């Protein structure tokens, strides 16, 4: 049998089938049902927050957060260039204008450049910061691959300039600070809003969730996600709503996945250490570390190819590893270079293009075995040695 080690596959070792069958047997398959409420409660308990609204995707979670943050057409929203495009598209759904701020070596937003942008490129009007005359309303901060952005510094800037912070914690469910002002705080619970995805370290097949530091805003988000229906008996609506609610079938899977989340994180952390040991001292690349002072969920592993020695294209590397039965992927293309975004403002992008050309994501499923990790590391090293010049 040919070996195949996937990049990232879901893990259904728990009660998923049992709960889905229960939901089916009870006939609760749509956007009402006990599993939805249960998932919201489980997530709120896990994150130590008061209120979580389950919704249809991480993307809709970000969109609802932007709406609740009051982002209006023409407003400026600061966003990262090196991430999944779903973090930025909802800015466009609101007809707002993204401005791309560079990342730092954590691959998350560079908090120094963020502050610098606000101080040198914008004007304070007494209530809002303005960029080219337009109100700067919000920042979308992505906690990339389960790492954590420098939230202390980002929150300082946001508070100084009256900016709403939407934490895109889709990749970082379970990551929390162990040190500093936010010690004990989970990714997504520090800013004004936190968005999660049912398509990452836990899966619901498709789904998401939102929390906010104001529990009433979460209630309002839940209301917006169910077509803004104001009355249980009549079709009366006083706002534009959305069909963004999670279904009970998805939530049934989600409840089972939440039971396993701590176990998934333990495995991800252990596997990261295995990879780290295998790549120790390797000349042609290194495993990207996670930030100090946090307990990361270590959702996705990034291998940083040493471009001083390796000139081969990402495609060449990916195809060669595929032939060895190893599925890998290049990090995202820069969002500011994607067709719908080529005319948007960018601010001093250096690290984002640098890492865009270097990061290879390597297999990270919770089911991966020790032997498979050693095999992957050896094949990556063998390949890069063979491609190296000098
Ligand atoms: C996955 C992801 C999203 C979107 O989540 P979906 O549940 O797939 O809609 C948004 N932002 C980032 C950074 C992501 O990785």
mmCIF file of C-alpha atoms and ligand atoms in Angstrom:
data_model
loop_
_atom_site.group_PDB
_atom_site.id
_atom_site.type_symbol
_atom_site.label_atom_id
_atom_site.label_comp_id
_atom_site.label_asym_id
_atom_site.label_seq_id
_atom_site.Cartn_x
_atom_site.Cartn_y
_atom_site.Cartn_z
ATOM 1 C CA UNK A 1 0.000 0.000 0.000
ATOM 2 C CA UNK A 2 1.316 3.425 -0.922
ATOM 3 C CA UNK A 3 2.005 5.667 2.037
ATOM 4 C CA UNK A 4 -0.088 8.854 2.218
ATOM 5 C CA UNK A 5 0.261 11.344 5.039
ATOM 6 C CA UNK A 6 -2.382 14.054 4.721
ATOM 7 C CA UNK A 7 -1.775 17.682 5.669
ATOM 8 C CA UNK A 8 -4.710 17.924 8.027
ATOM 9 C CA UNK A 9 -7.747 15.689 8.395
ATOM 10 C CA UNK A 10 -10.594 15.701 10.919
ATOM 11 C CA UNK A 11 -10.671 13.356 13.883
ATOM 12 C CA UNK A 12 -13.964 11.643 14.788
ATOM 13 C CA UNK A 13 -12.863 9.289 17.546
ATOM 14 C CA UNK A 14 -15.457 10.585 20.011
ATOM 15 C CA UNK A 15 -19.245 10.864 20.300
ATOM 16 C CA UNK A 16 -19.813 12.521 16.915
ATOM 17 C CA UNK A 17 -21.932 9.729 15.374
ATOM 18 C CA UNK A 18 -23.915 9.182 18.567
ATOM 19 C CA UNK A 19 -24.885 12.839 18.889
ATOM 20 C CA UNK A 20 -25.667 13.290 15.190
ATOM 21 C CA UNK A 21 -27.911 10.222 15.297
ATOM 22 C CA UNK A 22 -29.654 11.625 18.332
ATOM 23 C CA UNK A 23 -30.284 14.910 16.532
ATOM 24 C CA UNK A 24 -31.602 13.010 13.493
ATOM 25 C CA UNK A 25 -33.827 10.764 15.602
ATOM 26 C CA UNK A 26 -35.313 13.803 17.298
ATOM 27 C CA UNK A 27 -35.843 15.546 13.962
ATOM 28 C CA UNK A 28 -33.870 18.608 15.022
ATOM 29 C CA UNK A 29 -31.598 19.091 12.027
ATOM 30 C CA UNK A 30 -31.916 22.779 11.230
ATOM 31 C CA UNK A 31 -31.128 26.047 13.020
ATOM 32 C CA UNK A 32 -32.993 25.171 16.188
ATOM 33 C CA UNK A 33 -32.177 22.446 18.698
ATOM 34 C CA UNK A 34 -30.567 21.606 21.995
ATOM 35 C CA UNK A 35 -27.101 20.904 20.591
ATOM 36 C CA UNK A 36 -26.711 24.488 19.376
ATOM 37 C CA UNK A 37 -27.361 25.866 22.856
ATOM 38 C CA UNK A 38 -25.172 23.170 24.385
ATOM 39 C CA UNK A 39 -22.280 23.970 22.058
ATOM 40 C CA UNK A 40 -22.588 27.668 22.899
ATOM 41 C CA UNK A 41 -22.465 26.854 26.609
ATOM 42 C CA UNK A 42 -19.542 24.447 26.246
ATOM 43 C CA UNK A 43 -17.563 27.021 24.319
ATOM 44 C CA UNK A 44 -18.386 29.777 26.785
ATOM 45 C CA UNK A 45 -17.248 27.550 29.684
ATOM 46 C CA UNK A 46 -14.062 26.591 27.887
ATOM 47 C CA UNK A 47 -13.198 30.190 26.981
ATOM 48 C CA UNK A 48 -14.291 31.623 30.362
ATOM 49 C CA UNK A 49 -16.734 34.046 28.723
ATOM 50 C CA UNK A 50 -20.411 34.756 29.359
ATOM 51 C CA UNK A 51 -21.864 34.410 25.926
ATOM 52 C CA UNK A 52 -21.061 32.663 22.642
ATOM 53 C CA UNK A 53 -23.204 32.634 19.505
ATOM 54 C CA UNK A 54 -22.823 29.635 17.199
ATOM 55 C CA UNK A 55 -23.003 30.515 13.528
ATOM 56 C CA UNK A 56 -22.633 29.107 10.061
ATOM 57 C CA UNK A 57 -18.874 29.627 9.543
ATOM 58 C CA UNK A 58 -15.822 31.471 10.769
ATOM 59 C CA UNK A 59 -16.334 33.834 7.851
ATOM 60 C CA UNK A 60 -19.868 34.708 8.978
ATOM 61 C CA UNK A 61 -18.544 35.071 12.540
ATOM 62 C CA UNK A 62 -16.130 37.748 11.305
ATOM 63 C CA UNK A 63 -18.828 39.402 9.186
ATOM 64 C CA UNK A 64 -21.270 39.565 12.117
ATOM 65 C CA UNK A 65 -18.507 40.982 14.339
ATOM 66 C CA UNK A 66 -17.763 43.750 11.829
ATOM 67 C CA UNK A 67 -21.476 44.597 11.615
ATOM 68 C CA UNK A 68 -21.783 44.686 15.407
ATOM 69 C CA UNK A 69 -18.607 46.777 15.615
ATOM 70 C CA UNK A 70 -20.420 49.353 13.510
ATOM 71 C CA UNK A 71 -18.206 49.098 10.431
ATOM 72 C CA UNK A 72 -19.946 51.132 7.726
ATOM 73 C CA UNK A 73 -19.323 51.646 4.006
ATOM 74 C CA UNK A 74 -16.180 53.700 3.464
ATOM 75 C CA UNK A 75 -14.724 53.028 6.922
ATOM 76 C CA UNK A 76 -11.133 51.832 7.118
ATOM 77 C CA UNK A 77 -10.376 48.434 8.639
ATOM 78 C CA UNK A 78 -6.776 47.390 9.266
ATOM 79 C CA UNK A 79 -6.108 43.812 8.162
ATOM 80 C CA UNK A 80 -3.243 41.343 7.662
ATOM 81 C CA UNK A 81 -1.901 40.538 4.189
ATOM 82 C CA UNK A 82 -0.571 37.056 5.003
ATOM 83 C CA UNK A 83 -3.524 34.972 6.103
ATOM 84 C CA UNK A 84 -6.582 33.170 4.791
ATOM 85 C CA UNK A 85 -8.595 35.558 2.632
ATOM 86 C CA UNK A 86 -11.756 34.893 4.703
ATOM 87 C CA UNK A 87 -10.324 37.209 7.360
ATOM 88 C CA UNK A 88 -10.508 40.127 4.933
ATOM 89 C CA UNK A 89 -13.442 39.438 2.588
ATOM 90 C CA UNK A 90 -16.056 40.383 5.234
ATOM 91 C CA UNK A 91 -14.558 43.897 5.289
ATOM 92 C CA UNK A 92 -15.620 44.118 1.653
ATOM 93 C CA UNK A 93 -19.072 42.685 2.453
ATOM 94 C CA UNK A 94 -19.524 45.880 4.507
ATOM 95 C CA UNK A 95 -18.200 48.023 1.634
ATOM 96 C CA UNK A 96 -15.442 49.124 3.976
ATOM 97 C CA UNK A 97 -11.836 49.636 2.891
ATOM 98 C CA UNK A 98 -9.039 47.327 4.059
ATOM 99 C CA UNK A 99 -5.553 48.669 4.719
ATOM 100 C CA UNK A 100 -2.888 45.972 4.910
ATOM 101 C CA UNK A 101 -0.503 46.052 7.884
ATOM 102 C CA UNK A 102 2.605 43.854 7.895
ATOM 103 C CA UNK A 103 3.161 40.766 10.053
ATOM 104 C CA UNK A 104 6.080 40.175 12.411
ATOM 105 C CA UNK A 105 8.053 36.960 12.987
ATOM 106 C CA UNK A 106 5.032 35.383 14.720
ATOM 107 C CA UNK A 107 3.268 35.694 11.316
ATOM 108 C CA UNK A 108 0.618 37.735 13.159
ATOM 109 C CA UNK A 109 0.094 41.490 12.809
ATOM 110 C CA UNK A 110 3.159 43.594 13.641
ATOM 111 C CA UNK A 111 1.954 45.674 16.573
ATOM 112 C CA UNK A 112 4.793 48.197 16.172
ATOM 113 C CA UNK A 113 3.937 48.869 12.535
ATOM 114 C CA UNK A 114 0.262 49.052 13.457
ATOM 115 C CA UNK A 115 1.021 51.777 15.976
ATOM 116 C CA UNK A 116 3.384 53.501 13.538
ATOM 117 C CA UNK A 117 0.681 53.514 10.847
ATOM 118 C CA UNK A 118 -1.809 55.117 13.230
ATOM 119 C CA UNK A 119 0.695 57.731 14.402
ATOM 120 C CA UNK A 120 2.301 58.705 11.123
ATOM 121 C CA UNK A 121 -0.339 58.081 8.436
ATOM 122 C CA UNK A 122 -3.556 59.101 10.193
ATOM 123 C CA UNK A 123 -5.106 62.146 11.865
ATOM 124 C CA UNK A 124 -7.057 62.196 15.142
ATOM 125 C CA UNK A 125 -10.278 64.240 14.861
ATOM 126 C CA UNK A 126 -11.133 64.164 18.567
ATOM 127 C CA UNK A 127 -13.340 61.085 18.249
ATOM 128 C CA UNK A 128 -11.870 58.982 15.469
ATOM 129 C CA UNK A 129 -8.619 58.420 13.714
ATOM 130 C CA UNK A 130 -8.874 59.211 10.020
ATOM 131 C CA UNK A 131 -6.907 57.878 7.080
ATOM 132 C CA UNK A 132 -7.250 59.966 3.910
ATOM 133 C CA UNK A 133 -10.301 61.537 5.528
ATOM 134 C CA UNK A 134 -12.089 58.234 6.238
ATOM 135 C CA UNK A 135 -12.828 56.904 9.725
ATOM 136 C CA UNK A 136 -10.592 54.115 10.961
ATOM 137 C CA UNK A 137 -13.101 51.861 12.684
ATOM 138 C CA UNK A 138 -11.590 48.474 13.379
ATOM 139 C CA UNK A 139 -8.683 46.037 13.233
ATOM 140 C CA UNK A 140 -8.949 42.386 12.266
ATOM 141 C CA UNK A 141 -6.181 40.572 14.147
ATOM 142 C CA UNK A 142 -5.533 36.983 13.081
ATOM 143 C CA UNK A 143 -3.887 34.527 15.467
ATOM 144 C CA UNK A 144 -2.101 32.694 12.680
ATOM 145 C CA UNK A 145 -1.781 28.876 12.858
ATOM 146 C CA UNK A 146 -2.607 28.898 16.589
ATOM 147 C CA UNK A 147 -0.003 31.481 17.496
ATOM 148 C CA UNK A 148 -1.045 34.677 19.305
ATOM 149 C CA UNK A 149 -0.577 38.232 18.098
ATOM 150 C CA UNK A 150 0.979 40.733 20.519
ATOM 151 C CA UNK A 151 -2.372 41.659 22.040
ATOM 152 C CA UNK A 152 -0.981 43.840 24.830
ATOM 153 C CA UNK A 153 0.484 46.260 22.345
ATOM 154 C CA UNK A 154 -2.389 45.975 19.857
ATOM 155 C CA UNK A 155 -4.983 46.690 22.574
ATOM 156 C CA UNK A 156 -3.002 49.739 23.715
ATOM 157 C CA UNK A 157 -3.101 51.184 20.212
ATOM 158 C CA UNK A 158 -6.769 50.280 19.770
ATOM 159 C CA UNK A 159 -7.751 51.887 23.074
ATOM 160 C CA UNK A 160 -5.763 55.018 22.339
ATOM 161 C CA UNK A 161 -7.465 55.523 18.970
ATOM 162 C CA UNK A 162 -10.982 54.207 19.603
ATOM 163 C CA UNK A 163 -10.581 51.200 17.310
ATOM 164 C CA UNK A 164 -12.670 48.048 17.653
ATOM 165 C CA UNK A 165 -10.624 44.861 17.725
ATOM 166 C CA UNK A 166 -11.963 41.750 16.021
ATOM 167 C CA UNK A 167 -9.808 38.789 16.900
ATOM 168 C CA UNK A 168 -9.871 36.172 14.181
ATOM 169 C CA UNK A 169 -9.231 33.207 16.459
ATOM 170 C CA UNK A 170 -10.411 30.676 13.878
ATOM 171 C CA UNK A 171 -7.013 28.960 13.955
ATOM 172 C CA UNK A 172 -6.336 29.510 17.651
ATOM 173 C CA UNK A 173 -9.192 27.924 19.614
ATOM 174 C CA UNK A 174 -7.569 26.950 22.914
ATOM 175 C CA UNK A 175 -4.507 29.200 22.700
ATOM 176 C CA UNK A 176 -4.103 31.418 25.779
ATOM 177 C CA UNK A 177 -1.644 33.753 27.454
ATOM 178 C CA UNK A 178 0.375 32.305 30.333
ATOM 179 C CA UNK A 179 2.157 35.556 31.167
ATOM 180 C CA UNK A 180 1.614 39.297 31.226
ATOM 181 C CA UNK A 181 -1.447 41.484 31.497
ATOM 182 C CA UNK A 182 -3.668 38.935 29.744
ATOM 183 C CA UNK A 183 -2.419 35.809 31.542
ATOM 184 C CA UNK A 184 -5.173 33.177 31.457
ATOM 185 C CA UNK A 185 -7.005 34.922 28.608
ATOM 186 C CA UNK A 186 -7.871 32.881 25.532
ATOM 187 C CA UNK A 187 -7.365 33.980 21.942
ATOM 188 C CA UNK A 188 -10.600 35.661 20.899
ATOM 189 C CA UNK A 189 -11.523 36.898 24.387
ATOM 190 C CA UNK A 190 -9.204 39.903 24.647
ATOM 191 C CA UNK A 191 -10.478 42.244 21.933
ATOM 192 C CA UNK A 192 -14.044 43.473 21.418
ATOM 193 C CA UNK A 193 -15.005 40.419 19.361
ATOM 194 C CA UNK A 194 -13.602 36.931 18.851
ATOM 195 C CA UNK A 195 -14.401 34.724 15.863
ATOM 196 C CA UNK A 196 -13.970 30.929 15.787
ATOM 197 C CA UNK A 197 -14.307 28.351 13.030
ATOM 198 C CA UNK A 198 -15.819 24.888 12.929
ATOM 199 C CA UNK A 199 -13.298 23.965 10.308
ATOM 200 C CA UNK A 200 -9.937 23.980 12.082
ATOM 201 C CA UNK A 201 -8.671 22.245 15.263
ATOM 202 C CA UNK A 202 -12.237 21.109 15.832
ATOM 203 C CA UNK A 203 -14.609 20.532 12.977
ATOM 204 C CA UNK A 204 -18.367 20.750 12.664
ATOM 205 C CA UNK A 205 -18.187 20.167 8.919
ATOM 206 C CA UNK A 206 -18.704 23.894 8.561
ATOM 207 C CA UNK A 207 -19.557 26.294 11.319
ATOM 208 C CA UNK A 208 -18.302 29.046 13.526
ATOM 209 C CA UNK A 209 -18.874 31.009 16.680
ATOM 210 C CA UNK A 210 -18.601 34.552 17.994
ATOM 211 C CA UNK A 211 -17.942 35.967 21.399
ATOM 212 C CA UNK A 212 -17.683 39.596 22.496
ATOM 213 C CA UNK A 213 -16.645 41.373 25.655
ATOM 214 C CA UNK A 214 -20.182 42.764 25.842
ATOM 215 C CA UNK A 215 -22.562 39.762 26.255
ATOM 216 C CA UNK A 216 -25.490 41.818 24.925
ATOM 217 C CA UNK A 217 -23.658 42.242 21.659
ATOM 218 C CA UNK A 218 -23.439 38.453 21.385
ATOM 219 C CA UNK A 219 -27.209 38.291 21.868
ATOM 220 C CA UNK A 220 -27.646 40.830 19.108
ATOM 221 C CA UNK A 221 -25.284 38.891 16.841
ATOM 222 C CA UNK A 222 -27.362 35.746 17.452
ATOM 223 C CA UNK A 223 -30.476 37.760 16.563
ATOM 224 C CA UNK A 224 -28.897 39.026 13.334
ATOM 225 C CA UNK A 225 -27.791 35.470 12.449
ATOM 226 C CA UNK A 226 -31.409 34.241 12.565
ATOM 227 C CA UNK A 227 -32.888 36.773 10.097
ATOM 228 C CA UNK A 228 -33.476 39.365 12.835
ATOM 229 C CA UNK A 229 -36.858 37.883 13.644
ATOM 230 C CA UNK A 230 -38.272 39.805 16.610
ATOM 231 C CA UNK A 231 -41.291 37.672 17.437
ATOM 232 C CA UNK A 232 -41.556 33.896 17.949
ATOM 233 C CA UNK A 233 -45.065 33.749 16.461
ATOM 234 C CA UNK A 234 -45.030 36.295 13.651
ATOM 235 C CA UNK A 235 -42.642 37.167 10.891
ATOM 236 C CA UNK A 236 -41.678 40.588 12.157
ATOM 237 C CA UNK A 237 -38.214 41.982 11.514
ATOM 238 C CA UNK A 238 -36.804 45.345 12.533
ATOM 239 C CA UNK A 239 -33.325 45.009 11.028
ATOM 240 C CA UNK A 240 -31.626 43.391 8.040
ATOM 241 C CA UNK A 241 -30.821 39.883 9.214
ATOM 242 C CA UNK A 242 -28.779 37.006 7.856
ATOM 243 C CA UNK A 243 -29.119 33.259 7.472
ATOM 244 C CA UNK A 244 -25.911 32.712 9.430
ATOM 245 C CA UNK A 245 -27.034 30.379 12.207
ATOM 246 C CA UNK A 246 -25.372 27.016 12.815
ATOM 247 C CA UNK A 247 -27.537 23.923 12.366
ATOM 248 C CA UNK A 248 -28.226 21.432 15.130
ATOM 249 C CA UNK A 249 -26.518 18.671 13.084
ATOM 250 C CA UNK A 250 -23.299 20.666 12.957
ATOM 251 C CA UNK A 251 -23.621 21.548 16.624
ATOM 252 C CA UNK A 252 -24.027 17.847 17.505
ATOM 253 C CA UNK A 253 -20.627 17.199 15.921
ATOM 254 C CA UNK A 254 -19.296 20.315 17.624
ATOM 255 C CA UNK A 255 -20.329 19.192 21.102
ATOM 256 C CA UNK A 256 -18.513 15.882 20.559
ATOM 257 C CA UNK A 257 -15.467 17.729 19.239
ATOM 258 C CA UNK A 258 -15.391 20.077 22.240
ATOM 259 C CA UNK A 259 -15.168 16.977 24.455
ATOM 260 C CA UNK A 260 -11.955 16.124 22.609
ATOM 261 C CA UNK A 261 -10.459 19.584 22.221
ATOM 262 C CA UNK A 262 -8.020 19.338 25.135
ATOM 263 C CA UNK A 263 -6.851 15.950 23.866
ATOM 264 C CA UNK A 264 -6.394 17.357 20.336
ATOM 265 C CA UNK A 265 -4.316 20.222 21.722
ATOM 266 C CA UNK A 266 -2.142 17.828 23.761
ATOM 267 C CA UNK A 267 -1.444 15.758 20.646
ATOM 268 C CA UNK A 268 -0.682 18.831 18.531
ATOM 269 C CA UNK A 269 1.729 20.107 21.168
ATOM 270 C CA UNK A 270 3.459 16.739 21.507
ATOM 271 C CA UNK A 271 3.773 16.315 17.741
ATOM 272 C CA UNK A 272 5.220 19.797 17.420
ATOM 273 C CA UNK A 273 7.973 18.823 19.876
ATOM 274 C CA UNK A 274 8.679 15.672 17.839
ATOM 275 C CA UNK A 275 9.059 17.682 14.637
ATOM 276 C CA UNK A 276 11.177 20.221 16.457
ATOM 277 C CA UNK A 277 13.606 17.556 17.646
ATOM 278 C CA UNK A 278 13.813 16.066 14.134
ATOM 279 C CA UNK A 279 14.626 19.429 12.521
ATOM 280 C CA UNK A 280 17.060 20.551 15.240
ATOM 281 C CA UNK A 281 20.280 21.884 13.728
ATOM 282 C CA UNK A 282 19.129 21.420 10.125
ATOM 283 C CA UNK A 283 20.902 23.808 7.793
ATOM 284 C CA UNK A 284 18.333 24.388 5.059
ATOM 285 C CA UNK A 285 15.284 25.306 7.085
ATOM 286 C CA UNK A 286 13.673 25.381 10.506
ATOM 287 C CA UNK A 287 10.366 24.822 12.202
ATOM 288 C CA UNK A 288 8.737 28.171 13.005
ATOM 289 C CA UNK A 289 8.413 28.626 16.776
ATOM 290 C CA UNK A 290 5.314 29.885 18.582
ATOM 291 C CA UNK A 291 5.389 33.043 20.694
ATOM 292 C CA UNK A 292 6.809 32.946 24.233
ATOM 293 C CA UNK A 293 4.400 33.535 27.105
ATOM 294 C CA UNK A 294 1.493 31.668 25.560
ATOM 295 C CA UNK A 295 0.144 28.158 25.611
ATOM 296 C CA UNK A 296 -0.516 27.621 21.900
ATOM 297 C CA UNK A 297 -2.907 25.019 20.504
ATOM 298 C CA UNK A 298 -0.139 24.427 17.903
ATOM 299 C CA UNK A 299 -2.807 23.860 15.298
ATOM 300 C CA UNK A 300 -0.630 24.030 12.174
ATOM 301 C CA UNK A 301 3.112 23.573 11.711
ATOM 302 C CA UNK A 302 5.174 25.906 9.539
ATOM 303 C CA UNK A 303 8.508 24.950 8.089
ATOM 304 C CA UNK A 304 10.664 27.940 7.151
ATOM 305 C CA UNK A 305 12.747 27.137 4.067
ATOM 306 C CA UNK A 306 16.187 28.724 4.035
ATOM 307 C CA UNK A 307 16.085 30.720 0.805
ATOM 308 C CA UNK A 308 19.814 31.509 0.966
ATOM 309 C CA UNK A 309 20.399 27.925 -0.113
ATOM 310 C CA UNK A 310 17.137 26.673 -1.593
ATOM 311 C CA UNK A 311 16.008 28.369 -4.790
ATOM 312 C CA UNK A 312 13.509 25.700 -5.886
ATOM 313 C CA UNK A 313 9.912 26.840 -6.234
ATOM 314 C CA UNK A 314 7.298 25.880 -3.647
ATOM 315 C CA UNK A 315 5.507 23.911 -6.334
ATOM 316 C CA UNK A 316 8.621 21.871 -7.067
ATOM 317 C CA UNK A 317 9.034 21.092 -3.356
ATOM 318 C CA UNK A 318 5.366 20.233 -2.842
ATOM 319 C CA UNK A 319 5.253 17.930 -5.887
ATOM 320 C CA UNK A 320 8.463 16.136 -4.855
ATOM 321 C CA UNK A 321 7.067 15.502 -1.358
ATOM 322 C CA UNK A 322 3.741 14.394 -2.836
ATOM 323 C CA UNK A 323 5.664 11.677 -4.686
ATOM 324 C CA UNK A 324 6.843 10.476 -1.278
ATOM 325 C CA UNK A 325 3.257 10.316 -0.041
ATOM 326 C CA UNK A 326 3.507 13.523 1.979
ATOM 327 C CA UNK A 327 0.917 16.239 1.545
ATOM 328 C CA UNK A 328 2.230 19.742 2.173
ATOM 329 C CA UNK A 329 1.058 23.212 1.221
ATOM 330 C CA UNK A 330 2.611 26.604 0.628
ATOM 331 C CA UNK A 331 1.443 29.323 2.982
ATOM 332 C CA UNK A 332 -1.214 31.644 1.527
ATOM 333 C CA UNK A 333 -0.550 34.022 -1.323
ATOM 334 C CA UNK A 334 -0.546 37.638 -0.153
ATOM 335 C CA UNK A 335 -4.112 38.938 -0.033
ATOM 336 C CA UNK A 336 -3.060 42.360 -1.300
ATOM 337 C CA UNK A 337 -1.867 40.617 -4.473
ATOM 338 C CA UNK A 338 -5.183 38.850 -5.107
ATOM 339 C CA UNK A 339 -7.256 40.359 -7.914
ATOM 340 C CA UNK A 340 -9.990 41.992 -5.792
ATOM 341 C CA UNK A 341 -7.384 43.644 -3.551
ATOM 342 C CA UNK A 342 -4.587 44.832 -5.833
ATOM 343 C CA UNK A 343 -5.641 48.481 -5.569
ATOM 344 C CA UNK A 344 -5.939 48.627 -1.777
ATOM 345 C CA UNK A 345 -3.532 50.462 0.520
ATOM 346 C CA UNK A 346 -0.573 48.585 1.921
ATOM 347 C CA UNK A 347 1.648 49.869 4.696
ATOM 348 C CA UNK A 348 5.325 48.972 4.695
ATOM 349 C CA UNK A 349 5.032 45.269 3.859
ATOM 350 C CA UNK A 350 8.361 43.489 4.386
ATOM 351 C CA UNK A 351 7.917 40.374 6.507
ATOM 352 C CA UNK A 352 4.693 39.243 4.829
ATOM 353 C CA UNK A 353 6.245 38.858 1.346
ATOM 354 C CA UNK A 354 9.391 37.429 2.946
ATOM 355 C CA UNK A 355 7.486 34.644 4.706
ATOM 356 C CA UNK A 356 5.028 34.126 1.837
ATOM 357 C CA UNK A 357 7.929 32.801 -0.206
ATOM 358 C CA UNK A 358 9.351 30.545 2.524
ATOM 359 C CA UNK A 359 6.706 28.857 4.633
ATOM 360 C CA UNK A 360 5.720 25.293 3.867
ATOM 361 C CA UNK A 361 2.985 23.772 6.022
ATOM 362 C CA UNK A 362 3.676 20.150 6.906
ATOM 363 C CA UNK A 363 1.316 17.349 8.071
ATOM 364 C CA UNK A 364 -0.324 18.228 11.368
ATOM 365 C CA UNK A 365 -3.359 15.950 11.844
ATOM 366 C CA UNK A 366 -4.023 14.763 15.392
ATOM 367 C CA UNK A 367 -3.823 11.145 14.155
ATOM 368 C CA UNK A 368 -0.294 11.415 12.757
ATOM 369 C CA UNK A 369 2.038 8.845 14.339
ATOM 370 C CA UNK A 370 5.555 9.288 15.671
ATOM 371 C CA UNK A 371 6.885 7.129 12.815
ATOM 372 C CA UNK A 372 5.092 9.301 10.259
ATOM 373 C CA UNK A 373 6.546 12.481 11.763
ATOM 374 C CA UNK A 374 10.059 11.041 11.581
ATOM 375 C CA UNK A 375 9.403 9.945 7.997
ATOM 376 C CA UNK A 376 8.105 13.410 6.996
ATOM 377 C CA UNK A 377 11.043 15.190 8.637
ATOM 378 C CA UNK A 378 13.564 12.860 6.996
ATOM 379 C CA UNK A 379 12.024 13.221 3.547
ATOM 380 C CA UNK A 380 11.858 17.029 3.866
ATOM 381 C CA UNK A 381 15.517 17.118 4.932
ATOM 382 C CA UNK A 382 16.576 14.688 2.177
ATOM 383 C CA UNK A 383 14.754 16.718 -0.466
ATOM 384 C CA UNK A 384 16.103 20.099 0.651
ATOM 385 C CA UNK A 385 19.672 18.745 0.846
ATOM 386 C CA UNK A 386 19.319 17.515 -2.733
ATOM 387 C CA UNK A 387 18.004 20.923 -3.868
ATOM 388 C CA UNK A 388 20.528 23.039 -1.975
ATOM 389 C CA UNK A 389 23.210 25.022 -3.725
ATOM 390 C CA UNK A 390 26.028 25.796 -1.333
HETATM 391 C C1 LIG B 1 -10.530 29.283 8.288
HETATM 392 C C2 LIG B 1 -10.328 30.707 8.478
HETATM 393 C C3 LIG B 1 -11.380 31.622 8.398
HETATM 394 C C4 LIG B 1 -12.777 31.238 7.986
HETATM 395 O O1 LIG B 1 -13.360 30.209 8.687
HETATM 396 P P1 LIG B 1 -14.484 29.334 7.952
HETATM 397 O O2 LIG B 1 -15.113 28.577 9.070
HETATM 398 O O3 LIG B 1 -13.777 28.444 6.971
HETATM 399 O O4 LIG B 1 -15.426 30.268 7.282
HETATM 400 C C5 LIG B 1 -11.116 32.943 8.628
HETATM 401 N N1 LIG B 1 -9.883 33.370 8.935
HETATM 402 C C6 LIG B 1 -8.839 32.527 9.026
HETATM 403 C C7 LIG B 1 -7.508 33.062 9.387
HETATM 404 C C8 LIG B 1 -9.019 31.172 8.780
HETATM 405 O O5 LIG B 1 -7.973 30.348 8.823
#
